[in-house]
GROMACS .gro file of C-alpha atoms in nm:
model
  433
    1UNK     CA    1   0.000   0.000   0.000
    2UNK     CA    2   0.175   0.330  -0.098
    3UNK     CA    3   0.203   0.575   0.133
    4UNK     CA    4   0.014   0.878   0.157
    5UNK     CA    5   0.228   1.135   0.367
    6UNK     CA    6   0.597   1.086   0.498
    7UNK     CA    7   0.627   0.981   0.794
    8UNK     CA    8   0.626   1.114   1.158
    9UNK     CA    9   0.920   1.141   1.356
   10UNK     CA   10   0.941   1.116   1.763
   11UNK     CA   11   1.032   1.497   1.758
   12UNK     CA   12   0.768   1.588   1.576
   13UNK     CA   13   0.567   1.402   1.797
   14UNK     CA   14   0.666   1.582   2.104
   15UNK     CA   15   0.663   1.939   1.975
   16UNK     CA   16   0.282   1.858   1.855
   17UNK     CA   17   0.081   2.173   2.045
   18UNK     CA   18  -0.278   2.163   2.112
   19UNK     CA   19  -0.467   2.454   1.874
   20UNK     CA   20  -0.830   2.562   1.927
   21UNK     CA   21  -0.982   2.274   1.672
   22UNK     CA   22  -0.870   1.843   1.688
   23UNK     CA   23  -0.596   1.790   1.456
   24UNK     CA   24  -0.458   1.509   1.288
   25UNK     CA   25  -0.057   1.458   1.207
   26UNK     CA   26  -0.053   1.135   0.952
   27UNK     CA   27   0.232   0.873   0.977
   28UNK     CA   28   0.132   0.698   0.665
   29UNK     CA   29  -0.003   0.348   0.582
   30UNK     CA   30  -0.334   0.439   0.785
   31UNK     CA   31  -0.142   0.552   1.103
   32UNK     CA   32  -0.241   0.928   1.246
   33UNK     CA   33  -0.159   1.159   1.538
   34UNK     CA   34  -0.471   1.293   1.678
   35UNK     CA   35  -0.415   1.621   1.871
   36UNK     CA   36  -0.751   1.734   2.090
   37UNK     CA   37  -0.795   2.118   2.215
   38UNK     CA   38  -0.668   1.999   2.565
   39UNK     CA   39  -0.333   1.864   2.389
   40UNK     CA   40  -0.399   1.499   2.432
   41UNK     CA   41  -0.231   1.293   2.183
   42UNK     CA   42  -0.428   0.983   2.061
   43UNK     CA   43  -0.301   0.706   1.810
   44UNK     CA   44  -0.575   0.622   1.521
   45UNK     CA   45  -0.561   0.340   1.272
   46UNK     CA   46  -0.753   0.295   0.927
   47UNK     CA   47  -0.808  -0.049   0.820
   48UNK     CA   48  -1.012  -0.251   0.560
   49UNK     CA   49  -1.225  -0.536   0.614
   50UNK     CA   50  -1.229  -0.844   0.388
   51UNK     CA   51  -1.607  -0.719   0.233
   52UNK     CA   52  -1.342  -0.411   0.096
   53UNK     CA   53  -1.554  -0.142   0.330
   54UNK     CA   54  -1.357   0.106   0.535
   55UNK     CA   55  -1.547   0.141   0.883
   56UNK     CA   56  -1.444   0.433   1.124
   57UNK     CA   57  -1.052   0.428   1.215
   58UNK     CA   58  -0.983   0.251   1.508
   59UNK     CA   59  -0.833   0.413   1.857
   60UNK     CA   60  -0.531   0.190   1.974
   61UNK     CA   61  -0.350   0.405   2.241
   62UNK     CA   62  -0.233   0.740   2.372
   63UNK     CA   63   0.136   0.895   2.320
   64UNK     CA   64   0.365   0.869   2.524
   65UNK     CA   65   0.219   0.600   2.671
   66UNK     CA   66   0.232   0.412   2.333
   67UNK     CA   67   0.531   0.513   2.148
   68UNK     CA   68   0.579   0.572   1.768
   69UNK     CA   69   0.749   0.241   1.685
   70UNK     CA   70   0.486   0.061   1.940
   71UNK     CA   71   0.189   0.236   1.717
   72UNK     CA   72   0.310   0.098   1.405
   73UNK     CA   73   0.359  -0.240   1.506
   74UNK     CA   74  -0.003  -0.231   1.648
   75UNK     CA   75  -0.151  -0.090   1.339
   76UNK     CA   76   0.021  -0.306   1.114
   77UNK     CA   77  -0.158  -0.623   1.326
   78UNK     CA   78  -0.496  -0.451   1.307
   79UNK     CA   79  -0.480  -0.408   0.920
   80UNK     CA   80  -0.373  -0.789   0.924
   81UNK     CA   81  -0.634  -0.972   1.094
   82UNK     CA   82  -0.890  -0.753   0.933
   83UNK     CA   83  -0.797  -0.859   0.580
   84UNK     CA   84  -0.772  -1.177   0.675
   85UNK     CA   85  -1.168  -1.141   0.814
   86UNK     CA   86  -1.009  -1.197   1.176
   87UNK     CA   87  -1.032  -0.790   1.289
   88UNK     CA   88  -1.415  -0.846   1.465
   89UNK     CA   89  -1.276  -1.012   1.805
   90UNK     CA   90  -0.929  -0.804   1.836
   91UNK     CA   91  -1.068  -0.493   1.688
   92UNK     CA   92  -1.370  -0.502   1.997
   93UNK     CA   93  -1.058  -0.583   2.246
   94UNK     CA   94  -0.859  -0.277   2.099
   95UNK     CA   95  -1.196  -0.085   2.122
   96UNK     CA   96  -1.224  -0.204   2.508
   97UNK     CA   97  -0.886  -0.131   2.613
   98UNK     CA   98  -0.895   0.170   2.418
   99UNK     CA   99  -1.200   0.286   2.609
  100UNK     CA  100  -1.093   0.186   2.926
  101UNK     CA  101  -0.772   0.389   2.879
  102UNK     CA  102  -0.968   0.692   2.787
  103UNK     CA  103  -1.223   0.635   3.111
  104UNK     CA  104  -0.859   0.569   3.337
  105UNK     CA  105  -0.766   0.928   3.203
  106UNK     CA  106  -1.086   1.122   3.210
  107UNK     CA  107  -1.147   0.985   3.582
  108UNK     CA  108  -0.714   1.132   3.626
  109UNK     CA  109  -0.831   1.464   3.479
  110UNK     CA  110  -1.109   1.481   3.672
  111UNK     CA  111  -0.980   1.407   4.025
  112UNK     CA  112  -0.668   1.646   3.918
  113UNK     CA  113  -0.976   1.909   3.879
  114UNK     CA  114  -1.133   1.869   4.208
  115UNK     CA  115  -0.774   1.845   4.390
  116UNK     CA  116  -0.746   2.208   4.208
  117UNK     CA  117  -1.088   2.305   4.307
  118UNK     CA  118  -1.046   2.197   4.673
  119UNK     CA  119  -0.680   2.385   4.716
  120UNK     CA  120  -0.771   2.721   4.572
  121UNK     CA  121  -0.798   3.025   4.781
  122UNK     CA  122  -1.202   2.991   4.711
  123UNK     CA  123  -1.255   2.684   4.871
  124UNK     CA  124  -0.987   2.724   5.152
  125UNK     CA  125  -1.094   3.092   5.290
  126UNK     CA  126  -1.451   2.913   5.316
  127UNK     CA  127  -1.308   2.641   5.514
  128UNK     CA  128  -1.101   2.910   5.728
  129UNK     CA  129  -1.390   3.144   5.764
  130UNK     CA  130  -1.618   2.821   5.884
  131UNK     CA  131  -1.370   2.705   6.135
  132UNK     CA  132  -1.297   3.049   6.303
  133UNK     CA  133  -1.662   3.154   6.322
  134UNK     CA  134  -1.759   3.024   6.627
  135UNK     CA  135  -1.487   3.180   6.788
  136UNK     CA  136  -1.545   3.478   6.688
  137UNK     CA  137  -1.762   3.799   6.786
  138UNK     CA  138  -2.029   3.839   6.489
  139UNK     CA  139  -1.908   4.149   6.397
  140UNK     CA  140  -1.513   4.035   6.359
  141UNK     CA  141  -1.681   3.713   6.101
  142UNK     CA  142  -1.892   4.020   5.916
  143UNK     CA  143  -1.560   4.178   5.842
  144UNK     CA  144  -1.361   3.859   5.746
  145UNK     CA  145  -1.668   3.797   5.539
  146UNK     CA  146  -1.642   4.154   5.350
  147UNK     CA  147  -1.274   4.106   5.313
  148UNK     CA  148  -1.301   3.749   5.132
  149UNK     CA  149  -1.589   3.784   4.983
  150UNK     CA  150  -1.585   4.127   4.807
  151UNK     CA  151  -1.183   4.146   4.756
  152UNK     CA  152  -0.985   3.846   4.775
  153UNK     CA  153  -1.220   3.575   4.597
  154UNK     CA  154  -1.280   3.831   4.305
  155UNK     CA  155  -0.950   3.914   4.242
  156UNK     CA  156  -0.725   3.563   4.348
  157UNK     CA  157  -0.996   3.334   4.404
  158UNK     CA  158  -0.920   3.082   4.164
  159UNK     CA  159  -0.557   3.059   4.247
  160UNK     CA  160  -0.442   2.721   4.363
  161UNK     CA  161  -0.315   2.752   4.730
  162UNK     CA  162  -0.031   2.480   4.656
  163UNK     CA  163   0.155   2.702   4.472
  164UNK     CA  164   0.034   3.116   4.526
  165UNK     CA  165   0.348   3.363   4.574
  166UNK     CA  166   0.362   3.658   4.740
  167UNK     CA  167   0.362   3.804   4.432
  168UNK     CA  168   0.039   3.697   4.352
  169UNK     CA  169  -0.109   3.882   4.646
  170UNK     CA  170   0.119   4.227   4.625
  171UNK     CA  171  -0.114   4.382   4.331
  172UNK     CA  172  -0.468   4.306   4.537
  173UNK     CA  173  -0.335   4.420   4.907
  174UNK     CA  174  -0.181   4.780   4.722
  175UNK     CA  175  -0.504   4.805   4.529
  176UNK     CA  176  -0.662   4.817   4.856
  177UNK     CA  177  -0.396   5.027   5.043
  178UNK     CA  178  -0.530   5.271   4.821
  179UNK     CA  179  -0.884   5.225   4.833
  180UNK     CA  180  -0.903   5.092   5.180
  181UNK     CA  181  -0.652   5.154   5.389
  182UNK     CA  182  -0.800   4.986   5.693
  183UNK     CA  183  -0.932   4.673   5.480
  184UNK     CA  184  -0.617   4.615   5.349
  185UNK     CA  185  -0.434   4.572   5.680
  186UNK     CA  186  -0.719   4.317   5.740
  187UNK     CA  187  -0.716   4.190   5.395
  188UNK     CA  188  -0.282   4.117   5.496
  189UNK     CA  189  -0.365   3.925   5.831
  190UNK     CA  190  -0.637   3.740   5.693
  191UNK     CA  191  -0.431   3.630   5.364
  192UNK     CA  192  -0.126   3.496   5.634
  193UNK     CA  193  -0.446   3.295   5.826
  194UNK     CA  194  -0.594   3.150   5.515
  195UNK     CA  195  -0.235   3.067   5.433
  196UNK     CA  196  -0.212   2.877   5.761
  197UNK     CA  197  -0.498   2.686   5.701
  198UNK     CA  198  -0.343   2.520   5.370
  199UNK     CA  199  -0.038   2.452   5.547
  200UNK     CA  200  -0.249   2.276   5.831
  201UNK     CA  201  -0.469   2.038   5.608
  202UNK     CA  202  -0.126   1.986   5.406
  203UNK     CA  203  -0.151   2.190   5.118
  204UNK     CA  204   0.164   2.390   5.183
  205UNK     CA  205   0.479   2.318   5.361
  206UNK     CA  206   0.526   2.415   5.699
  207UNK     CA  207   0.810   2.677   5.599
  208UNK     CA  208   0.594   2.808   5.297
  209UNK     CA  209   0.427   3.118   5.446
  210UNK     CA  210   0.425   3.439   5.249
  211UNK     CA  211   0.596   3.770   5.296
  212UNK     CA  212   0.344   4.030   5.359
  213UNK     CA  213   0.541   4.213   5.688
  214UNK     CA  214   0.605   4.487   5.489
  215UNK     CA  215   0.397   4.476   5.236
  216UNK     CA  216   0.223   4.776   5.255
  217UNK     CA  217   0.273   5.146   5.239
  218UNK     CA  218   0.278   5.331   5.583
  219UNK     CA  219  -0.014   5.536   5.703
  220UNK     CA  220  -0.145   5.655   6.003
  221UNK     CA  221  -0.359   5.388   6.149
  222UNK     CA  222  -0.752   5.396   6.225
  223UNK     CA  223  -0.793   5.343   6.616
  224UNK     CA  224  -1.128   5.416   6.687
  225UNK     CA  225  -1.161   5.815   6.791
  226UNK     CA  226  -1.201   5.865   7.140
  227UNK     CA  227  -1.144   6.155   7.373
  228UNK     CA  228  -0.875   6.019   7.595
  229UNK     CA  229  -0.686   6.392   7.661
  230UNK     CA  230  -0.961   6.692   7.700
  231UNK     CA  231  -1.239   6.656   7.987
  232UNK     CA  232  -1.386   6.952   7.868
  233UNK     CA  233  -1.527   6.752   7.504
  234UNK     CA  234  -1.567   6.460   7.719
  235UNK     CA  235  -1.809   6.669   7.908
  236UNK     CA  236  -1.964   6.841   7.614
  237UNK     CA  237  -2.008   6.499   7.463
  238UNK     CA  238  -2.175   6.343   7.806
  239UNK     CA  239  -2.431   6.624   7.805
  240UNK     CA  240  -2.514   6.639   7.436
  241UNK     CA  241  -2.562   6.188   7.495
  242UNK     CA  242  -2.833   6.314   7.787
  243UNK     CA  243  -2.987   6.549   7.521
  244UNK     CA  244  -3.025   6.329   7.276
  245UNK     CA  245  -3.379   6.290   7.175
  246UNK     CA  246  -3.421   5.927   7.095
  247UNK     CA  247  -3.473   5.768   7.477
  248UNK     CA  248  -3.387   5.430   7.389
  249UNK     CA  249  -3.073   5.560   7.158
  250UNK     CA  250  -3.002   5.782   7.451
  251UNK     CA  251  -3.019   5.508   7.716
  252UNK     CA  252  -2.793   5.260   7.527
  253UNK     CA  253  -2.526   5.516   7.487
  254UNK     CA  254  -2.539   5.626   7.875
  255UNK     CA  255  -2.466   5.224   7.976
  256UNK     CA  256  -2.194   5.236   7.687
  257UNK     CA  257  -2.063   5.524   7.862
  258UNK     CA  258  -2.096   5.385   8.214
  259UNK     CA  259  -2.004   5.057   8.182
  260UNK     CA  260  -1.733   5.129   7.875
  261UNK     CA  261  -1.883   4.751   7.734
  262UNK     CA  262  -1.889   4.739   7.349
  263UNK     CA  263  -2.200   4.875   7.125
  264UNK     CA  264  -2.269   4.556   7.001
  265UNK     CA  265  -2.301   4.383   7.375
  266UNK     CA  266  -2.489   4.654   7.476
  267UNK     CA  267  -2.741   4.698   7.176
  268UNK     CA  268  -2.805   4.332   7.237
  269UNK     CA  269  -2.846   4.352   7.634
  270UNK     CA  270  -3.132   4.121   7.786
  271UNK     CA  271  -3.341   4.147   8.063
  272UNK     CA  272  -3.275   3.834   8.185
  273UNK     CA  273  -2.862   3.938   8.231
  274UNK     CA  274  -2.926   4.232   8.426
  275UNK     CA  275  -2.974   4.216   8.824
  276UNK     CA  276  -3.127   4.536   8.904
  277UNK     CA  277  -3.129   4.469   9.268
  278UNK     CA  278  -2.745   4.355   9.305
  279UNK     CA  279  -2.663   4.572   9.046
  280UNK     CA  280  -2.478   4.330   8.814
  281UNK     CA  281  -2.519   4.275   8.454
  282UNK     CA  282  -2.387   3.911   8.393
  283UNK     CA  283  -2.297   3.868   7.995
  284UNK     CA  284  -2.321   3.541   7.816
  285UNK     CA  285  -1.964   3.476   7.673
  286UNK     CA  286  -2.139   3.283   7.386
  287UNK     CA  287  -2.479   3.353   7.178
  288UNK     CA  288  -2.753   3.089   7.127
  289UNK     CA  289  -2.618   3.003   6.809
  290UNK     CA  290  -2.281   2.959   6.968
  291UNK     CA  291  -2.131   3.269   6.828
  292UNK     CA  292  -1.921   3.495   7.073
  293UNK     CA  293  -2.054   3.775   7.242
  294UNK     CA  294  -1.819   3.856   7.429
  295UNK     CA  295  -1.444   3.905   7.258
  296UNK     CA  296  -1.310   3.648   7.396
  297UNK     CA  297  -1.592   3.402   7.441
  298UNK     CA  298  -1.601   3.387   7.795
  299UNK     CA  299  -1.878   3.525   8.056
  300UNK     CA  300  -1.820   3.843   8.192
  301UNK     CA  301  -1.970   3.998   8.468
  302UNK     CA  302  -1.958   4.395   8.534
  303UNK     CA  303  -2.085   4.594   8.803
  304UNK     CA  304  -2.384   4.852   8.736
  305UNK     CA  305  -2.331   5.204   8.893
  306UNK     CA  306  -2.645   5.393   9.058
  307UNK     CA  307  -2.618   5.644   8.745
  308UNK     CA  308  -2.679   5.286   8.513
  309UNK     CA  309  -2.959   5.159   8.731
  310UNK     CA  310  -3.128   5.470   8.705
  311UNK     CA  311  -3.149   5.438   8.332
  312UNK     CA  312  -3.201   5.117   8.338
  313UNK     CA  313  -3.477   5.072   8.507
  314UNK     CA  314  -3.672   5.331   8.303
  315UNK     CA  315  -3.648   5.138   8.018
  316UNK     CA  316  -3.766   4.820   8.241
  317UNK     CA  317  -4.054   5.028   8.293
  318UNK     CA  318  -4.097   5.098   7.889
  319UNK     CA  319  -4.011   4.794   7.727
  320UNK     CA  320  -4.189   4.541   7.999
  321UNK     CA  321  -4.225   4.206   7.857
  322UNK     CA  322  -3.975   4.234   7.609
  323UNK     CA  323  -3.692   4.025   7.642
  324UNK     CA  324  -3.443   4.324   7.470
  325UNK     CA  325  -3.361   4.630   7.727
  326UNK     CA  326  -3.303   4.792   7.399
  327UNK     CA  327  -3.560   4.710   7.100
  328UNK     CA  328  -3.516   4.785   6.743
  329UNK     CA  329  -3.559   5.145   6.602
  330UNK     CA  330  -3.785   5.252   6.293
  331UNK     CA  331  -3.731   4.977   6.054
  332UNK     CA  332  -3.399   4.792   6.170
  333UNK     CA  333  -3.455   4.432   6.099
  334UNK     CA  334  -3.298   4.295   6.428
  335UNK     CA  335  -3.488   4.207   6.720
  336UNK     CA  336  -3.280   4.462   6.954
  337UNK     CA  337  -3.150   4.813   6.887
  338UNK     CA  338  -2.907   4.798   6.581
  339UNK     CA  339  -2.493   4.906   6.759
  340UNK     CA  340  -2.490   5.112   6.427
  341UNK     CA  341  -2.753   5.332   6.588
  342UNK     CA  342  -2.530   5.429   6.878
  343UNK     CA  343  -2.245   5.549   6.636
  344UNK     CA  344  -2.503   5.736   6.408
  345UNK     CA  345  -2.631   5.961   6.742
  346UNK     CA  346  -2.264   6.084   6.791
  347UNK     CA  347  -2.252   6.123   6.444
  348UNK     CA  348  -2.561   6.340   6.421
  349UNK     CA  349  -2.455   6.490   6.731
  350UNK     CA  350  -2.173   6.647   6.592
  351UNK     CA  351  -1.860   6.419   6.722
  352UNK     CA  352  -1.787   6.213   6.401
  353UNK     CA  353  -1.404   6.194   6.427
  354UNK     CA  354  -1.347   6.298   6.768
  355UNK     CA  355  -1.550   6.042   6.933
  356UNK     CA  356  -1.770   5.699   6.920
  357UNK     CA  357  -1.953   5.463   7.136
  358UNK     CA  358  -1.656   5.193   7.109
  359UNK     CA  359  -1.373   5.487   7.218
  360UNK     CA  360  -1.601   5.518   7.548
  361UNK     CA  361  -1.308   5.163   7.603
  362UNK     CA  362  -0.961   5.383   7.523
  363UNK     CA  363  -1.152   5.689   7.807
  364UNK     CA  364  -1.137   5.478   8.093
  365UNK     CA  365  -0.836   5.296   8.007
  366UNK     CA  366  -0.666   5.651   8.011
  367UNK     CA  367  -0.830   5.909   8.181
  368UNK     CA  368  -0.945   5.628   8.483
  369UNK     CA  369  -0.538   5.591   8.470
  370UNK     CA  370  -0.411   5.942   8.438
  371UNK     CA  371  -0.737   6.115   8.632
  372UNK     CA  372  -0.829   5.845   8.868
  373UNK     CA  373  -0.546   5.655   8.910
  374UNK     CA  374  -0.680   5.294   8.847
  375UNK     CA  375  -0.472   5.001   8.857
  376UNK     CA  376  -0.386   4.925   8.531
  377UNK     CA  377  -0.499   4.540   8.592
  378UNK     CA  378  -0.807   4.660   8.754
  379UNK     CA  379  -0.895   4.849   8.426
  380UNK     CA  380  -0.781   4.568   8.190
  381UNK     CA  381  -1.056   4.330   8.384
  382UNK     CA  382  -1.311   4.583   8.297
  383UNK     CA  383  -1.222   4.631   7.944
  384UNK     CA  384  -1.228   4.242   7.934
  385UNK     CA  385  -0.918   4.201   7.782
  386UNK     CA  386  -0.818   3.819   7.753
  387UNK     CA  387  -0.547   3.775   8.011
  388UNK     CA  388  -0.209   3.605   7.930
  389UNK     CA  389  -0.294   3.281   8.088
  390UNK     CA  390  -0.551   3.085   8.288
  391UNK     CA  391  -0.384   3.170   8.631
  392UNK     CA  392  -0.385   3.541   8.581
  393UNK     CA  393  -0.732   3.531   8.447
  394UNK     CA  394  -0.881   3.369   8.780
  395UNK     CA  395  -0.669   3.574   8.992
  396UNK     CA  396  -0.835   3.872   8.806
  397UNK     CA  397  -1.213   3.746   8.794
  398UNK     CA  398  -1.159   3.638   9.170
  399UNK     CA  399  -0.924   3.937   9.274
  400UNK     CA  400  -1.077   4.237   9.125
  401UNK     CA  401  -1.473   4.157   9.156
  402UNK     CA  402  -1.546   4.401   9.427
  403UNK     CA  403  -1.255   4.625   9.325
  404UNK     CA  404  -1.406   4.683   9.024
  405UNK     CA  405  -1.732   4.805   9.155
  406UNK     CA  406  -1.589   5.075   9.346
  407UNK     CA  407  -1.401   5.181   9.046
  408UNK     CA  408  -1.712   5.201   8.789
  409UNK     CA  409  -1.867   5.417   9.066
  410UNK     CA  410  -1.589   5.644   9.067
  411UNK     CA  411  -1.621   5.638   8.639
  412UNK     CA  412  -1.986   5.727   8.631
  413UNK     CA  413  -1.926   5.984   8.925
  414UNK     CA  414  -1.631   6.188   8.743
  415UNK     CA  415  -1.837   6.170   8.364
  416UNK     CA  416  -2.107   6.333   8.606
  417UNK     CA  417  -1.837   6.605   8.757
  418UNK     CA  418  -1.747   6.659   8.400
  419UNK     CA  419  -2.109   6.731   8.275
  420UNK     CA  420  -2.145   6.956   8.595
  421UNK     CA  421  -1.897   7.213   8.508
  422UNK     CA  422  -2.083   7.282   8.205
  423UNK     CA  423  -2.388   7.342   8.439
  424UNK     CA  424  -2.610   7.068   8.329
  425UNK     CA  425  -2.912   6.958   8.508
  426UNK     CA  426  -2.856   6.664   8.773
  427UNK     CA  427  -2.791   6.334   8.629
  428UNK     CA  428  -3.124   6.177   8.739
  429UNK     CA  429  -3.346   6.464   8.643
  430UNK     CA  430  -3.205   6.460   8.299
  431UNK     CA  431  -3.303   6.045   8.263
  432UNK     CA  432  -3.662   6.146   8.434
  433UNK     CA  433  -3.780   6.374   8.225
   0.00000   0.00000   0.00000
């Protein structure tokens, strides 16, 4: 049988690329090359039967794994037995292994997929995110969620954990320096977590984190404002909070103020937490849904000065029956007060920049220091700051109980001295009215 085309040659062969249509590279005597658009490189024979009738060629192997010389010698037999009427049985076998060959590889290409699927930054920050959030306050897993969601999975989601550089992150984390300052610092620690989290379920080598330390251009970080330095605005802003006209709005901020807990614990205070006659509000460390409330997870207990009771029970006396000491405003969705509301009021009040509901924390901590002079462990166990280790944290809970009651008396006391210079009417007057 002459031959139709010269033949093929093993370099050939391997410099073959895949193009965007199935090609075919002919060796002659019935023999071809077929390339596919994924670059897989299949051996075809053409044969006749004894009747004379050509039916489709015939699939007999894969390169490399059957070599040039090998395909040859195979379609040579194949053209054999089917002129001599014998190609029925070994062309079906050739057909079989042929198909089982092509099943082996599709099932290789398809794990290979899912391996890729399962180790890309997509799937692993969901993992991460689904392992840290019942450790975490609601608002810190709303952030994460922000960060991942609307920065990192659009931009590198796709990118296979195994393998991602440093490089890889640099252009999304300056994108956001520039956009988002404060973001982007999150965006940096959560990237080193999520990065963590491969190298725990073995994707990654121990040794393999990334280089983000100094990643980012400098800039004057975001702490949250708070008047720590001039009594005089911390006055101003304690009588313009008793002004407010909003009495639920302008009850949550006083206990913010008095009891310097964060917005979001005290927006979602309940009834059944607060001991108006011992004057105690005991907080859950967890939610119901097993969330954190509190920071670090654990119950907390604070003491209630007579300027918090006072408030307090005027909103037992408005909300009774409800299980909220704060319920939802206008159309907020939640089933308490929203914390946004609390930073909105100082907002509208004027203080945007100077001051908010969370800097009521970074007050104490510094003028109860400078002004008061507080033990600085006494005002760390009223900030609820996790302690170093399980000792010190009993010793504090145990130690500083009672100590701390005296010294939120003395807090709500000097906020009142402050409002006083600026003439204000007495503190219980102002909640009465």
């Amino acid at each position: 049988m002459p031959r139709l085309a010269d033949p093929l040659t093993e370099l050939q062969i391997r410099k073959a690329k895949a193009a965007a249509k199935a090609y075919a590279l002919s060796d002659g005597n019935g023999l071809s090359l077929l390339v596919s658009p994924a670059g897989r490189k299949t051996w075809s024979v053409r044969y006749r039967l004894l009747d004379g009738t050509r039916p489709a060629p015939c699939v007999i192997g894969h390169y490399p794994g059957m070599s040039l010389a090998q395909a040859r010698v195979r379609a040579m037999e194949i053209q054999r037995d089917a002129a001599q009427g014998r190609a029925t049985q070994g062309l079906r076998s050739v057909a079989r292994r042929a198909a089982a060959e092509e099943t082996a590889e599709e099932q290789a290409e398809a794990f290979a997929k899912q391996e890729a699927q399962n180790a890309s930054l997509r799937s692993v920050s969901g993992r991460w995110l689904s392992e840290k959030r019942p450790t975490w306050a609601a608002e810190t897993y709303r952030k994460a969620l922000l960060v991942v969601d609307s920065y990192l999975v659009p931009a590198i989601g796709d990118m296979d954990m195994r393998t991602l550089e440093t490089k890889d992150v640099r252009p999304v984390l300056l994108k956001m320096a520039a956009e988002t300052p404060q973001l982007a610092r999150k965006a940096r620690q959560y990237i080193g977590s999520i990065v963590d989290q491969a190298i725990n379920e073995g994707l990654r080598r121990d040794e393999s984190r990334l280089r983000l330390d100094r990643m980012l251009p400098k800039f004057r970080t975001g702490h949250m404002p708070a008047v720590t330095d001039d009594e005089k605005t911390l006055g101003e802003i304690m009588r313009a909070v008793y002004d407010y006209p909003n009495r639920t709005v302008r009850a949550a901020l006083i206990l913010a103020s008095l009891t310097v807990m964060r917005p979001g614990v005290v927006a979602s205070a309940r009834w059944p937490e607060i001991d108006l006659d011992a004057g105690e509000w005991k907080i859950p460390g967890m939610n119901p849904d097993g969330s954190n409330r509190m920071k670090t997870g654990e119950d907390f207990t604070t003491s209630l000065p007579e300027q918090a009771l006072v408030v307090l029970r005027e909103m037992r006396e408005r909300t009774d029956g409800s299980e909220y000491v704060f319920p939802p405003q206008g159309r907020q969705s939640s089933p308490h007060l929203s914390r946004d509301a609390l930073s909105k009021a100082l907002r509208d009040l004027g203080f945007q920049g100077k001051h908010t509901p969370h800097g009521n924390r970074a007050s104490l901590r510094t003028l109860g220091r400078e002004r008061l002079g507080i033990d600085v462990d006494v005002l760390e166990a009223q900030l609820a700051h996790a302690p170093k280790d399980e000792v010190e944290a009993a010793y504090a809970r145990v130690k500083f109980r009672e100590k701390r009651r005296e010294v939120m008396q003395a807090w709500a006391d000097y906020l009142d001295g402050l409002m006083a210079s600026g003439q204000v009417v007495p503190i219980k007057a102002h909640v009465a009215r």
